[in-house]
Coordinates of C-alpha atoms in Angstrom, one line a residue:
M12 CA 84.2 94.0 114.0
D13 CA 84.3 92.3 117.4
Q14 CA 86.4 89.2 117.4
T15 CA 85.2 86.4 119.8
K16 CA 88.1 84.9 121.7
R17 CA 88.3 81.1 121.1
Q18 CA 87.9 79.3 124.4
P19 CA 90.6 76.7 125.0
G20 CA 89.4 73.1 125.0
R21 CA 88.8 71.7 128.4
P22 CA 91.4 69.0 129.1
G23 CA 89.6 67.6 132.2
W24 CA 88.4 64.4 130.4
R25 CA 92.0 63.7 129.3
F26 CA 93.3 63.9 132.9
A27 CA 90.4 61.7 134.0
L28 CA 91.2 59.1 131.3
L29 CA 94.9 59.2 132.2
A30 CA 94.0 58.8 135.9
V31 CA 91.8 55.7 135.1
L32 CA 94.5 54.2 132.9
A33 CA 97.1 54.8 135.6
A34 CA 94.9 53.2 138.2
V35 CA 94.3 50.1 136.0
L36 CA 98.1 49.8 135.4
V37 CA 98.9 50.1 139.1
S38 CA 96.2 47.7 140.0
G39 CA 97.4 45.2 137.4
L40 CA 101.0 45.5 138.7
I41 CA 99.9 45.0 142.3
R42 CA 97.7 42.0 141.4
S43 CA 100.5 40.4 139.3
L44 CA 103.2 40.8 141.9
W45 CA 101.8 41.1 145.4
L46 CA 98.0 40.8 146.0
D47 CA 95.1 39.5 144.0
V48 CA 91.4 39.0 144.4
Y49 CA 89.7 35.7 143.7
Y50 CA 86.0 34.6 143.6
I51 CA 85.0 31.3 145.3
P52 CA 82.6 29.5 142.8
S53 CA 81.8 26.4 144.9
A54 CA 81.3 25.0 148.4
S55 CA 84.4 22.8 148.3
M56 CA 86.2 24.8 151.0
E57 CA 83.3 25.3 153.4
P58 CA 83.2 26.3 156.2
L59 CA 86.3 28.4 155.6
F60 CA 85.1 29.9 152.3
G61 CA 81.5 29.9 151.0
T62 CA 80.2 30.1 147.5
G63 CA 80.4 33.7 146.3
D64 CA 83.1 34.8 148.7
R65 CA 85.8 37.2 147.4
I66 CA 89.2 36.5 148.9
L67 CA 92.4 38.5 149.0
V68 CA 95.4 36.4 148.1
S69 CA 99.0 37.2 148.9
R70 CA 101.3 36.2 146.1
T71 CA 104.4 36.6 148.3
A72 CA 103.2 34.5 151.3
F73 CA 105.5 31.6 150.5
Q74 CA 108.6 33.6 149.5
S75 CA 109.9 34.0 153.0
E76 CA 108.8 30.6 154.3
P77 CA 107.9 27.3 152.7
I78 CA 104.4 25.8 152.1
R79 CA 103.4 23.8 155.2
R80 CA 101.1 20.9 155.7
G81 CA 97.7 22.5 156.5
D82 CA 98.1 25.6 154.5
V83 CA 95.4 26.8 152.2
V84 CA 96.7 27.6 148.7
V85 CA 95.4 29.1 145.5
F86 CA 97.0 27.5 142.5
D87 CA 96.9 27.2 138.8
G88 CA 95.4 23.8 138.0
R89 CA 96.4 23.6 134.4
G90 CA 98.1 20.3 133.7
S91 CA 96.6 18.7 136.9
F92 CA 93.1 19.7 138.0
A93 CA 92.2 21.5 134.7
P94 CA 92.7 20.5 131.1
L95 CA 95.5 22.1 129.3
N96 CA 93.1 23.4 126.6
S97 CA 89.5 24.3 127.6
G98 CA 88.3 24.3 124.0
E99 CA 86.7 27.7 124.4
G100 CA 87.1 30.4 121.7
R101 CA 89.3 33.4 122.2
L102 CA 86.3 35.7 122.8
Q103 CA 84.9 33.4 125.5
E104 CA 88.4 33.1 127.1
A105 CA 88.8 36.9 127.1
A106 CA 85.3 37.4 128.7
A107 CA 86.1 34.7 131.3
A108 CA 89.5 36.3 132.1
A109 CA 87.9 39.8 132.4
G110 CA 85.2 38.4 134.8
H111 CA 87.9 36.6 136.8
W112 CA 90.1 39.8 137.0
L113 CA 87.1 41.8 138.2
G114 CA 86.4 39.2 140.9
V115 CA 82.8 38.6 139.7
T116 CA 83.3 35.1 138.3
G117 CA 85.4 32.1 139.1
S118 CA 88.2 30.7 137.0
D119 CA 88.2 27.4 135.2
T120 CA 91.9 26.9 135.8
T121 CA 92.4 28.4 139.3
Y122 CA 91.6 26.5 142.5
V123 CA 91.8 26.8 146.2
K124 CA 92.5 23.7 148.4
R125 CA 94.3 22.7 151.6
V126 CA 97.7 21.1 151.5
I127 CA 97.5 17.6 153.1
G128 CA 100.7 16.0 151.7
L129 CA 104.1 17.6 151.1
P130 CA 106.9 16.2 149.0
G131 CA 107.9 12.8 150.5
D132 CA 104.8 12.4 152.6
H133 CA 103.0 9.1 152.7
V134 CA 99.2 9.9 152.8
V135 CA 96.6 7.2 153.5
C136 CA 92.9 6.9 154.0
C137 CA 92.1 5.8 156.5
D138 CA 93.1 4.4 159.9
A139 CA 90.9 2.5 162.3
G140 CA 89.5 5.8 163.6
Q141 CA 88.5 6.8 160.0
R142 CA 91.2 9.6 160.0
L143 CA 93.7 10.4 157.3
T144 CA 97.3 9.5 158.2
V145 CA 100.5 11.2 157.1
N146 CA 103.7 9.2 157.5
G147 CA 101.8 6.8 159.8
Q148 CA 100.4 9.6 162.1
P149 CA 96.7 10.6 162.2
L150 CA 95.8 14.1 161.0
V151 CA 94.0 16.5 163.3
E152 CA 91.5 18.3 161.0
P153 CA 89.4 20.9 162.9
Y154 CA 88.7 22.6 159.6
L155 CA 86.5 19.8 158.1
Y156 CA 82.9 20.5 157.2
A157 CA 80.6 19.4 160.0
G158 CA 79.4 15.9 159.5
D159 CA 81.9 15.1 156.7
A160 CA 84.2 12.0 156.9
A161 CA 87.9 12.6 156.3
S162 CA 87.3 10.8 153.1
T163 CA 84.9 8.1 151.8
Q164 CA 87.4 7.3 149.0
K165 CA 90.3 5.1 150.0
F166 CA 93.8 6.0 148.8
D167 CA 97.4 5.3 149.6
V168 CA 99.8 7.8 147.9
T169 CA 103.4 9.0 148.3
V170 CA 103.9 12.6 147.2
P171 CA 106.8 13.0 144.8
E172 CA 109.4 15.7 145.0
G173 CA 108.1 19.1 143.9
R174 CA 104.5 18.0 144.2
L175 CA 101.5 18.5 146.7
W176 CA 98.5 16.4 147.6
L177 CA 95.5 18.8 148.0
L178 CA 92.0 18.3 149.4
G179 CA 89.0 20.5 150.0
D180 CA 87.6 21.0 153.5
H181 CA 84.1 20.1 152.5
R182 CA 85.2 16.6 151.5
S183 CA 81.8 15.2 150.4
V184 CA 81.5 17.8 147.6
S185 CA 85.1 18.6 146.8
A186 CA 86.8 17.6 143.5
D187 CA 90.4 17.4 144.5
S188 CA 93.5 15.2 144.3
R189 CA 91.4 12.1 145.1
S190 CA 89.4 12.7 141.9
L191 CA 92.6 12.4 139.8
L192 CA 94.1 9.2 141.2
G193 CA 93.8 7.4 137.8
A194 CA 94.8 10.4 135.7
P195 CA 98.4 11.3 134.6
G196 CA 100.2 12.8 137.6
G197 CA 97.8 11.0 140.0
G198 CA 96.3 14.1 141.5
M199 CA 99.6 15.6 142.5
V200 CA 99.9 19.3 141.9
R201 CA 103.3 20.9 141.1
A202 CA 104.4 23.2 144.0
D203 CA 105.5 25.8 141.5
R204 CA 101.9 26.1 140.3
V205 CA 100.9 27.7 143.7
I206 CA 99.9 31.3 143.2
G207 CA 99.6 32.3 146.8
S208 CA 97.8 32.1 150.1
P209 CA 94.4 33.6 151.1
V210 CA 94.8 36.3 153.7
Q211 CA 91.4 38.0 153.9
I212 CA 87.8 37.4 153.1
L213 CA 86.6 40.7 151.4
W214 CA 83.1 39.9 150.5
P215 CA 80.3 39.6 151.6
L216 CA 80.9 42.2 154.3
D217 CA 79.2 40.0 157.0
R218 CA 82.0 37.5 156.5
F219 CA 84.9 40.1 156.3
A220 CA 87.7 38.4 158.3
S221 CA 91.4 37.6 158.1
V222 CA 92.4 34.1 157.2
A223 CA 95.0 32.7 159.5
R224 CA 97.5 30.0 158.6
L225 CA 97.0 26.9 160.7
P226 CA 99.8 24.9 162.4
L227 CA 100.9 21.7 160.8
A228 CA 97.9 19.5 160.4
A229 CA 99.7 16.2 161.3
T230 CA 100.3 15.1 164.9
S231 CA 103.8 14.3 163.9
T232 CA 106.0 16.0 161.3
T233 CA 108.5 13.1 160.8
K234 CA 108.7 10.9 157.8
D235 CA 108.1 7.1 157.9
G236 CA 110.8 5.4 159.8
Q237 CA 112.6 8.6 160.9

């Protein structure tokens, strides 16, 4: 009687699955250590970033040189901009985290703003020319959204050690350090909460462009009385 030879199972799907898992692991490692992708959910950083932009963020940008006044930073806002507990269930939090990781939704705890005040800086709104001042010197702010005032909300703050004073470029729609003046911490964000620096707009393609770091935003880099 003829015996039919048993055909070995095709292992192709196993290799494909392993390749996918390896790609996910490598991507996760890269995004946790070097580069990550973030979705811009609002207009608070226009004209630099628009709603729906996907940006590439370097996690190592500030390892070789310090954060400077005028830098744009992506940061974890928990404990300052965002509540410590969102009140969402675990399933909702997992879905939100997945959407954030895939770059299709924003994060309730991750923000992008511009550094206006460094530790020790005295930041005031506003001088006679309706400009912000840092350590008594007016800021030159070419990045402001056209038609926006430097700020319509008055403030006079001194940034503590280890903290940052952060504002959006589209000041009239940005919820930033000014919005938290009466809250614990006074709108100051811990410098160790900074995740990294945006280096590239990835999407939409018609906005594909690198993001350059600006020079120091103040006309003077000295502290008051120095």
